[in-house]
PDB file of C-alpha atoms in Angstrom:
ATOM      1  CA  UNK A 268      -0.074 -10.549 -62.167  1.00 94.00           C
ATOM      2  CA  UNK A 269       2.422  -7.657 -62.603  1.00 96.00           C
ATOM      3  CA  UNK A 270       1.965  -4.953 -65.392  1.00 97.00           C
ATOM      4  CA  UNK A 271       3.610  -1.918 -66.865  1.00 96.00           C
ATOM      5  CA  UNK A 272       2.315   0.779 -67.772  1.00 95.00           C
ATOM      6  CA  UNK A 273       4.231   3.066 -70.339  1.00 93.00           C
ATOM      7  CA  UNK A 274       2.704   6.262 -71.708  1.00 88.00           C
ATOM      8  CA  UNK A 275       4.163   8.977 -74.050  1.00 83.00           C
ATOM      9  CA  UNK A 276       2.434  11.997 -75.080  1.00 73.00           C
ATOM     10  CA  UNK A 277       3.877  13.316 -78.354  1.00 67.00           C
ATOM     11  CA  UNK A 278       5.698  11.139 -81.058  1.00 62.00           C
ATOM     12  CA  UNK A 279       8.853  12.919 -80.313  1.00 63.00           C
ATOM     13  CA  UNK A 280       9.268  11.125 -76.472  1.00 69.00           C
ATOM     14  CA  UNK A 281      10.484   7.921 -76.366  1.00 76.00           C
ATOM     15  CA  UNK A 282       9.070   5.247 -74.601  1.00 86.00           C
ATOM     16  CA  UNK A 283      12.125   2.922 -74.351  1.00 89.00           C
ATOM     17  CA  UNK A 284      13.304   4.530 -71.074  1.00 88.00           C
ATOM     18  CA  UNK A 285      10.000   3.847 -69.120  1.00 91.00           C
ATOM     19  CA  UNK A 286      10.043   0.255 -70.271  1.00 93.00           C
ATOM     20  CA  UNK A 287      13.520  -0.267 -69.091  1.00 92.00           C
ATOM     21  CA  UNK A 288      13.132   1.106 -65.761  1.00 93.00           C
ATOM     22  CA  UNK A 289       9.719  -1.166 -65.205  1.00 95.00           C
ATOM     23  CA  UNK A 290      11.746  -4.115 -66.720  1.00 94.00           C
ATOM     24  CA  UNK A 291      14.558  -3.623 -64.316  1.00 94.00           C
ATOM     25  CA  UNK A 292      12.114  -3.862 -61.601  1.00 93.00           C
ATOM     26  CA  UNK A 293       9.953  -6.867 -62.741  1.00 95.00           C
ATOM     27  CA  UNK A 294      11.243  -8.191 -65.826  1.00 93.00           C
ATOM     28  CA  UNK A 295       8.238 -10.647 -66.319  1.00 95.00           C
ATOM     29  CA  UNK A 296       6.131  -7.363 -65.986  1.00 95.00           C
ATOM     30  CA  UNK A 297       3.433  -7.272 -69.094  1.00 96.00           C
ATOM     31  CA  UNK A 298       4.079  -3.929 -70.810  1.00 96.00           C
ATOM     32  CA  UNK A 299       1.090  -1.858 -71.532  1.00 95.00           C
ATOM     33  CA  UNK A 300       2.110   0.837 -74.066  1.00 93.00           C
ATOM     34  CA  UNK A 301       0.360   4.079 -75.032  1.00 89.00           C
ATOM     35  CA  UNK A 302       1.285   6.537 -77.445  1.00 79.00           C
ATOM     36  CA  UNK A 303       0.015   9.861 -78.700  1.00 60.00           C
ATOM     37  CA  UNK A 304      -2.286  10.711 -75.665  1.00 54.00           C
ATOM     38  CA  UNK A 305      -4.047  13.568 -73.971  1.00 52.00           C
ATOM     39  CA  UNK A 306      -3.927  14.543 -70.766  1.00 51.00           C
ATOM     40  CA  UNK A 307      -7.170  12.406 -69.340  1.00 52.00           C
ATOM     41  CA  UNK A 308      -7.591   8.578 -68.100  1.00 52.00           C
ATOM     42  CA  UNK A 309      -9.781   8.262 -71.432  1.00 63.00           C
ATOM     43  CA  UNK A 310      -6.855   6.100 -72.968  1.00 81.00           C
ATOM     44  CA  UNK A 311      -7.553   2.927 -75.199  1.00 88.00           C
ATOM     45  CA  UNK A 312      -4.810   0.752 -73.843  1.00 91.00           C
ATOM     46  CA  UNK A 313      -5.708   2.059 -69.858  1.00 90.00           C
ATOM     47  CA  UNK A 314      -9.555   0.859 -70.385  1.00 90.00           C
ATOM     48  CA  UNK A 315      -8.536  -2.348 -71.597  1.00 93.00           C
ATOM     49  CA  UNK A 316      -6.004  -2.858 -68.884  1.00 94.00           C
ATOM     50  CA  UNK A 317      -8.706  -1.732 -66.218  1.00 93.00           C
ATOM     51  CA  UNK A 318     -11.472  -4.288 -67.458  1.00 94.00           C
ATOM     52  CA  UNK A 319      -8.879  -7.083 -66.907  1.00 93.00           C
ATOM     53  CA  UNK A 320      -7.398  -5.674 -63.882  1.00 96.00           C
ATOM     54  CA  UNK A 321      -8.170  -7.669 -60.485  1.00 95.00           C
ATOM     55  CA  UNK A 322      -7.239  -7.371 -56.790  1.00 95.00           C
ATOM     56  CA  UNK A 323      -3.905  -8.425 -55.989  1.00 94.00           C
ATOM     57  CA  UNK A 324      -2.596  -7.658 -59.210  1.00 97.00           C
ATOM     58  CA  UNK A 325       0.069  -4.729 -59.655  1.00 97.00           C
ATOM     59  CA  UNK A 326       0.924  -1.970 -61.988  1.00 97.00           C
ATOM     60  CA  UNK A 327       4.254  -0.550 -62.182  1.00 97.00           C
ATOM     61  CA  UNK A 328       4.536   3.062 -63.425  1.00 94.00           C
ATOM     62  CA  UNK A 329       7.995   4.631 -64.167  1.00 90.00           C
ATOM     63  CA  UNK A 330       6.431   8.015 -62.445  1.00 86.00           C
ATOM     64  CA  UNK A 331       3.322   9.424 -61.496  1.00 83.00           C
ATOM     65  CA  UNK A 332       2.615  11.213 -64.401  1.00 79.00           C
ATOM     66  CA  UNK A 333       2.293   8.136 -66.717  1.00 84.00           C
ATOM     67  CA  UNK A 334      -0.642   7.549 -64.804  1.00 83.00           C
ATOM     68  CA  UNK A 335      -2.440  10.961 -65.012  1.00 77.00           C
ATOM     69  CA  UNK A 336      -1.106  14.360 -65.496  1.00 63.00           C
ATOM     70  CA  UNK A 337      -4.368  15.682 -63.224  1.00 69.00           C
ATOM     71  CA  UNK A 338      -3.773  15.770 -59.785  1.00 72.00           C
ATOM     72  CA  UNK A 339      -7.156  15.367 -59.088  1.00 74.00           C
ATOM     73  CA  UNK A 340      -8.043  12.610 -61.837  1.00 77.00           C
ATOM     74  CA  UNK A 341      -5.417  10.635 -60.893  1.00 79.00           C
ATOM     75  CA  UNK A 342      -5.512  10.761 -57.044  1.00 80.00           C
ATOM     76  CA  UNK A 343      -9.353   9.384 -57.684  1.00 83.00           C
ATOM     77  CA  UNK A 344      -8.158   6.627 -59.967  1.00 87.00           C
ATOM     78  CA  UNK A 345      -5.361   5.839 -56.782  1.00 86.00           C
ATOM     79  CA  UNK A 346      -7.888   5.280 -54.277  1.00 84.00           C
ATOM     80  CA  UNK A 347     -10.151   3.770 -56.865  1.00 89.00           C
ATOM     81  CA  UNK A 348      -7.529   1.093 -57.743  1.00 92.00           C
ATOM     82  CA  UNK A 349      -6.505   1.088 -53.691  1.00 88.00           C
ATOM     83  CA  UNK A 350      -9.961   0.229 -52.638  1.00 86.00           C
ATOM     84  CA  UNK A 351     -10.071  -2.837 -55.189  1.00 92.00           C
ATOM     85  CA  UNK A 352      -7.140  -4.167 -54.062  1.00 91.00           C
ATOM     86  CA  UNK A 353      -4.884  -3.540 -56.800  1.00 95.00           C
ATOM     87  CA  UNK A 354      -1.016  -2.507 -56.106  1.00 95.00           C
ATOM     88  CA  UNK A 355       0.336   0.475 -57.484  1.00 94.00           C
ATOM     89  CA  UNK A 356       4.434   1.198 -57.743  1.00 94.00           C
ATOM     90  CA  UNK A 357       5.819   4.537 -59.003  1.00 92.00           C
ATOM     91  CA  UNK A 358       9.319   3.561 -58.953  1.00 92.00           C
ATOM     92  CA  UNK A 359      10.304   7.571 -58.883  1.00 84.00           C
ATOM     93  CA  UNK A 360       8.000   8.190 -56.146  1.00 84.00           C
ATOM     94  CA  UNK A 361       8.116   5.260 -54.094  1.00 83.00           C
ATOM     95  CA  UNK A 362       7.201   6.644 -50.994  1.00 81.00           C
ATOM     96  CA  UNK A 363       3.356   6.929 -51.956  1.00 82.00           C
ATOM     97  CA  UNK A 364       3.098   3.234 -53.348  1.00 87.00           C
ATOM     98  CA  UNK A 365       0.266   1.255 -52.327  1.00 86.00           C
ATOM     99  CA  UNK A 366       2.419  -0.921 -50.063  1.00 86.00           C
ATOM    100  CA  UNK A 367       3.308   2.082 -48.076  1.00 78.00           C
ATOM    101  CA  UNK A 368      -0.288   3.301 -47.618  1.00 72.00           C
ATOM    102  CA  UNK A 369      -1.439   0.187 -46.849  1.00 76.00           C
ATOM    103  CA  UNK A 370       1.299  -0.327 -43.823  1.00 72.00           C
ATOM    104  CA  UNK A 371      -0.130   3.334 -42.706  1.00 64.00           C
ATOM    105  CA  UNK A 372      -3.421   1.889 -42.356  1.00 64.00           C
ATOM    106  CA  UNK A 373      -2.173  -1.159 -40.765  1.00 63.00           C
ATOM    107  CA  UNK A 374      -0.371   0.413 -38.340  1.00 58.00           C
ATOM    108  CA  UNK A 375      -3.447   2.819 -36.975  1.00 57.00           C
ATOM    109  CA  UNK A 376      -3.340   2.756 -33.039  1.00 56.00           C
ATOM    110  CA  UNK A 377      -6.086   0.624 -31.852  1.00 61.00           C
ATOM    111  CA  UNK A 378      -9.024   1.119 -29.989  1.00 56.00           C
ATOM    112  CA  UNK A 379      -8.399   0.156 -26.003  1.00 62.00           C
ATOM    113  CA  UNK A 380     -12.241   0.196 -24.632  1.00 66.00           C
ATOM    114  CA  UNK A 381     -11.774   3.392 -22.332  1.00 72.00           C
ATOM    115  CA  UNK A 382     -13.918   5.847 -23.889  1.00 69.00           C
ATOM    116  CA  UNK A 383     -12.127   8.874 -23.351  1.00 65.00           C
ATOM    117  CA  UNK A 384      -8.985   7.501 -24.485  1.00 67.00           C
ATOM    118  CA  UNK A 385     -10.391   5.915 -27.617  1.00 65.00           C
ATOM    119  CA  UNK A 386     -11.780   9.629 -28.826  1.00 72.00           C
ATOM    120  CA  UNK A 387      -8.165  10.850 -29.006  1.00 66.00           C
ATOM    121  CA  UNK A 388      -7.013   7.693 -30.694  1.00 65.00           C
ATOM    122  CA  UNK A 389      -9.780   7.570 -33.228  1.00 67.00           C
ATOM    123  CA  UNK A 390      -8.622  11.220 -33.829  1.00 72.00           C
ATOM    124  CA  UNK A 391      -5.227  10.194 -34.376  1.00 64.00           C
ATOM    125  CA  UNK A 392      -6.094   7.596 -36.758  1.00 63.00           C
ATOM    126  CA  UNK A 393      -7.912  10.213 -38.854  1.00 66.00           C
ATOM    127  CA  UNK A 394      -4.821  12.537 -38.730  1.00 66.00           C
ATOM    128  CA  UNK A 395      -2.354   9.318 -39.886  1.00 61.00           C
ATOM    129  CA  UNK A 396      -5.238   8.856 -42.696  1.00 60.00           C
ATOM    130  CA  UNK A 397      -5.266  12.510 -43.985  1.00 66.00           C
ATOM    131  CA  UNK A 398      -1.812  12.776 -44.149  1.00 65.00           C
ATOM    132  CA  UNK A 399      -1.337   9.277 -46.377  1.00 63.00           C
ATOM    133  CA  UNK A 400      -3.902  11.229 -48.377  1.00 69.00           C
ATOM    134  CA  UNK A 401      -2.066  14.282 -48.582  1.00 71.00           C
ATOM    135  CA  UNK A 402       1.230  12.856 -49.426  1.00 74.00           C
ATOM    136  CA  UNK A 403      -0.651  10.668 -52.638  1.00 75.00           C
ATOM    137  CA  UNK A 404      -2.252  14.118 -53.706  1.00 75.00           C
ATOM    138  CA  UNK A 405       0.947  16.504 -52.942  1.00 75.00           C
ATOM    139  CA  UNK A 406       2.671  13.963 -55.678  1.00 75.00           C
ATOM    140  CA  UNK A 407       0.651  14.050 -58.193  1.00 72.00           C
ATOM    141  CA  UNK A 408       0.484  17.565 -57.902  1.00 72.00           C
ATOM    142  CA  UNK A 409       3.723  17.997 -58.033  1.00 72.00           C
ATOM    143  CA  UNK A 410       4.556  16.078 -61.089  1.00 62.00           C
ATOM    144  CA  UNK A 411       1.503  18.037 -63.264  1.00 62.00           C
ATOM    145  CA  UNK A 412       3.275  21.074 -62.026  1.00 63.00           C
ATOM    146  CA  UNK A 413       6.587  20.144 -63.394  1.00 62.00           C
ATOM    147  CA  UNK A 414       5.070  18.972 -66.674  1.00 58.00           C
ATOM    148  CA  UNK A 415       3.549  22.616 -66.888  1.00 62.00           C
ATOM    149  CA  UNK A 416       6.734  24.272 -66.062  1.00 63.00           C
ATOM    150  CA  UNK A 417       8.277  22.478 -68.674  1.00 61.00           C
ATOM    151  CA  UNK A 418       6.210  23.384 -71.311  1.00 59.00           C
ATOM    152  CA  UNK A 419       6.398  27.018 -70.112  1.00 70.00           C
ATOM    153  CA  UNK A 420      10.146  27.143 -70.590  1.00 66.00           C
ATOM    154  CA  UNK A 421      10.058  25.505 -73.839  1.00 63.00           C
ATOM    155  CA  UNK A 422       7.839  27.739 -75.181  1.00 66.00           C
ATOM    156  CA  UNK A 423       9.700  31.027 -73.284  1.00 67.00           C
ATOM    157  CA  UNK A 424      12.995  29.617 -74.880  1.00 67.00           C
ATOM    158  CA  UNK A 425      11.660  29.376 -78.413  1.00 63.00           C
ATOM    159  CA  UNK A 426      10.233  32.730 -78.417  1.00 65.00           C
ATOM    160  CA  UNK A 427      13.428  34.193 -76.832  1.00 68.00           C
ATOM    161  CA  UNK A 428      15.324  32.728 -79.530  1.00 65.00           C
ATOM    162  CA  UNK A 429      13.082  34.261 -82.020  1.00 65.00           C
ATOM    163  CA  UNK A 430      13.516  37.957 -80.911  1.00 66.00           C
ATOM    164  CA  UNK A 431      16.894  37.651 -80.285  1.00 69.00           C
ATOM    165  CA  UNK A 432      17.120  36.706 -83.959  1.00 63.00           C
ATOM    166  CA  UNK A 433      17.965  33.241 -84.094  1.00 60.00           C
ATOM    167  CA  UNK A 434      16.786  30.344 -86.704  1.00 53.00           C
ATOM    168  CA  UNK A 435      14.761  28.031 -85.058  1.00 50.00           C
ATOM    169  CA  UNK A 436      15.069  24.946 -86.534  1.00 53.00           C
ATOM    170  CA  UNK A 437      16.438  24.149 -90.346  1.00 52.00           C
ATOM    171  CA  UNK A 438      17.094  27.304 -92.654  1.00 53.00           C
ATOM    172  CA  UNK A 439      14.731  26.476 -95.882  1.00 49.00           C
ATOM    173  CA  UNK A 440      17.055  24.747 -98.465  1.00 49.00           C
ATOM    174  CA  UNK A 441      19.917  24.360 -96.017  1.00 49.00           C
ATOM    175  CA  UNK A 442      21.786  20.860 -96.487  1.00 47.00           C
ATOM    176  CA  UNK A 443      21.673  18.891 -93.195  1.00 47.00           C
ATOM    177  CA  UNK A 444      25.326  17.432 -91.840  1.00 52.00           C
ATOM    178  CA  UNK A 445      23.146  13.964 -91.646  1.00 52.00           C
ATOM    179  CA  UNK A 446      26.457  12.096 -90.845  1.00 59.00           C
ATOM    180  CA  UNK A 447      26.921  14.174 -87.800  1.00 70.00           C
ATOM    181  CA  UNK A 448      23.560  15.736 -86.856  1.00 81.00           C
ATOM    182  CA  UNK A 449      21.268  12.484 -87.248  1.00 83.00           C
ATOM    183  CA  UNK A 450      23.156  10.336 -84.507  1.00 86.00           C
ATOM    184  CA  UNK A 451      23.381  13.077 -82.171  1.00 87.00           C
ATOM    185  CA  UNK A 452      19.936  14.144 -82.359  1.00 87.00           C
ATOM    186  CA  UNK A 453      18.851  10.703 -81.987  1.00 87.00           C
ATOM    187  CA  UNK A 454      20.915  10.386 -78.792  1.00 87.00           C
ATOM    188  CA  UNK A 455      19.134  13.523 -77.226  1.00 89.00           C
ATOM    189  CA  UNK A 456      15.739  12.379 -78.017  1.00 88.00           C
ATOM    190  CA  UNK A 457      16.246   9.396 -76.386  1.00 87.00           C
ATOM    191  CA  UNK A 458      18.332  10.628 -73.347  1.00 88.00           C
ATOM    192  CA  UNK A 459      17.783  14.157 -72.615  1.00 87.00           C
ATOM    193  CA  UNK A 460      15.593  15.038 -69.843  1.00 85.00           C
ATOM    194  CA  UNK A 461      13.900  17.715 -72.212  1.00 85.00           C
ATOM    195  CA  UNK A 462      12.343  14.742 -73.884  1.00 84.00           C
ATOM    196  CA  UNK A 463      11.741  12.725 -70.910  1.00 81.00           C
ATOM    197  CA  UNK A 464      15.131  11.079 -70.550  1.00 84.00           C
ATOM    198  CA  UNK A 465      17.326  10.837 -68.060  1.00 86.00           C
ATOM    199  CA  UNK A 466      20.344  12.785 -68.577  1.00 87.00           C
ATOM    200  CA  UNK A 467      21.317  16.369 -68.225  1.00 86.00           C
ATOM    201  CA  UNK A 468      22.441  18.666 -70.540  1.00 85.00           C
ATOM    202  CA  UNK A 469      26.019  18.064 -69.839  1.00 85.00           C
ATOM    203  CA  UNK A 470      25.817  14.511 -69.877  1.00 85.00           C
ATOM    204  CA  UNK A 471      24.201  14.623 -73.219  1.00 86.00           C
ATOM    205  CA  UNK A 472      26.971  16.419 -74.759  1.00 87.00           C
ATOM    206  CA  UNK A 473      29.362  14.089 -73.491  1.00 87.00           C
ATOM    207  CA  UNK A 474      27.210  10.979 -74.961  1.00 86.00           C
ATOM    208  CA  UNK A 475      26.421  12.250 -78.072  1.00 85.00           C
ATOM    209  CA  UNK A 476      30.463  13.785 -78.184  1.00 85.00           C
ATOM    210  CA  UNK A 477      29.419  17.217 -79.404  1.00 87.00           C
ATOM    211  CA  UNK A 478      30.421  20.752 -78.030  1.00 85.00           C
ATOM    212  CA  UNK A 479      28.061  22.820 -75.895  1.00 81.00           C
ATOM    213  CA  UNK A 480      26.867  25.307 -78.765  1.00 80.00           C
ATOM    214  CA  UNK A 481      26.283  22.430 -81.068  1.00 86.00           C
ATOM    215  CA  UNK A 482      24.238  20.626 -78.225  1.00 85.00           C
ATOM    216  CA  UNK A 483      21.902  23.508 -77.907  1.00 83.00           C
ATOM    217  CA  UNK A 484      21.490  24.159 -81.346  1.00 84.00           C
ATOM    218  CA  UNK A 485      20.277  20.936 -81.980  1.00 87.00           C
ATOM    219  CA  UNK A 486      17.930  20.908 -78.911  1.00 85.00           C
ATOM    220  CA  UNK A 487      16.413  24.177 -80.432  1.00 81.00           C
ATOM    221  CA  UNK A 488      15.873  22.554 -83.632  1.00 82.00           C
ATOM    222  CA  UNK A 489      14.150  19.206 -81.915  1.00 84.00           C
ATOM    223  CA  UNK A 490      12.114  21.704 -79.448  1.00 80.00           C
ATOM    224  CA  UNK A 491      11.186  23.673 -82.530  1.00 74.00           C
ATOM    225  CA  UNK A 492      10.193  20.567 -84.494  1.00 74.00           C
ATOM    226  CA  UNK A 493       8.426  19.231 -81.510  1.00 67.00           C
ATOM    227  CA  UNK A 494       6.397  23.086 -81.119  1.00 61.00           C
ATOM    228  CA  UNK A 495       5.675  22.435 -84.901  1.00 58.00           C
ATOM    229  CA  UNK A 496       4.286  18.725 -84.967  1.00 52.00           C
ATOM    230  CA  UNK A 497       2.035  19.816 -81.724  1.00 47.00           C
ATOM    231  CA  UNK A 498      -0.028  22.538 -83.593  1.00 44.00           C
ATOM    232  CA  UNK A 499      -3.049  21.564 -85.577  1.00 45.00           C
ATOM    233  CA  UNK A 500      -2.877  21.081 -89.237  1.00 42.00           C
ATOM    234  CA  UNK A 501      -4.802  23.557 -91.506  1.00 40.00           C
ATOM    235  CA  UNK A 502      -6.518  21.090 -94.126  1.00 36.00           C
TER     236      UNK A 502
END
């Protein structure tokens, strides 16, 4: 059985890209979707999947951050599933797929029966396993760092715009040119790397057929909306 696990953390993020990438890997994968969650593995759909998962089953992720945003927790979960016999596939970090890890284990140097030689061989095997584990944990840590940096850059960009006297979001009472703005903003939300898409800023401008100035205006408005939506509501 092949499962595809797709997760987004905010209402503004699109889950479609993840699903599309997973289906390109295995069109018959059963997609498990998780929306509007926190940063831990305590998620209802994930918990259901963990209750049904069996050895030799496969779980496909678009990238390692979809499994967990916390490196330590993600690594523990990786090892637990690996020891259970579950295959894990990370489309953007294929070097840490469990198949690669199992290959490293299978290629461990066999003992010779010579006591002195086997001391060196055992040490070599331990080093191989440590290197494999370090690669896995490093991938989680890099993913976690990238997300933290993105959040920091977003907040800094909004604050810089405010300090420079720029309007963040739509002015009160202003009429939005829906005919032009709506499809362009939809394209940015769906495809821009700022919202978990795959296109850079220039590619988004070309796709949405808008100028550089208009693109960054819409981007600032979308980021501001996302920032506002993430704030707790006061009743």
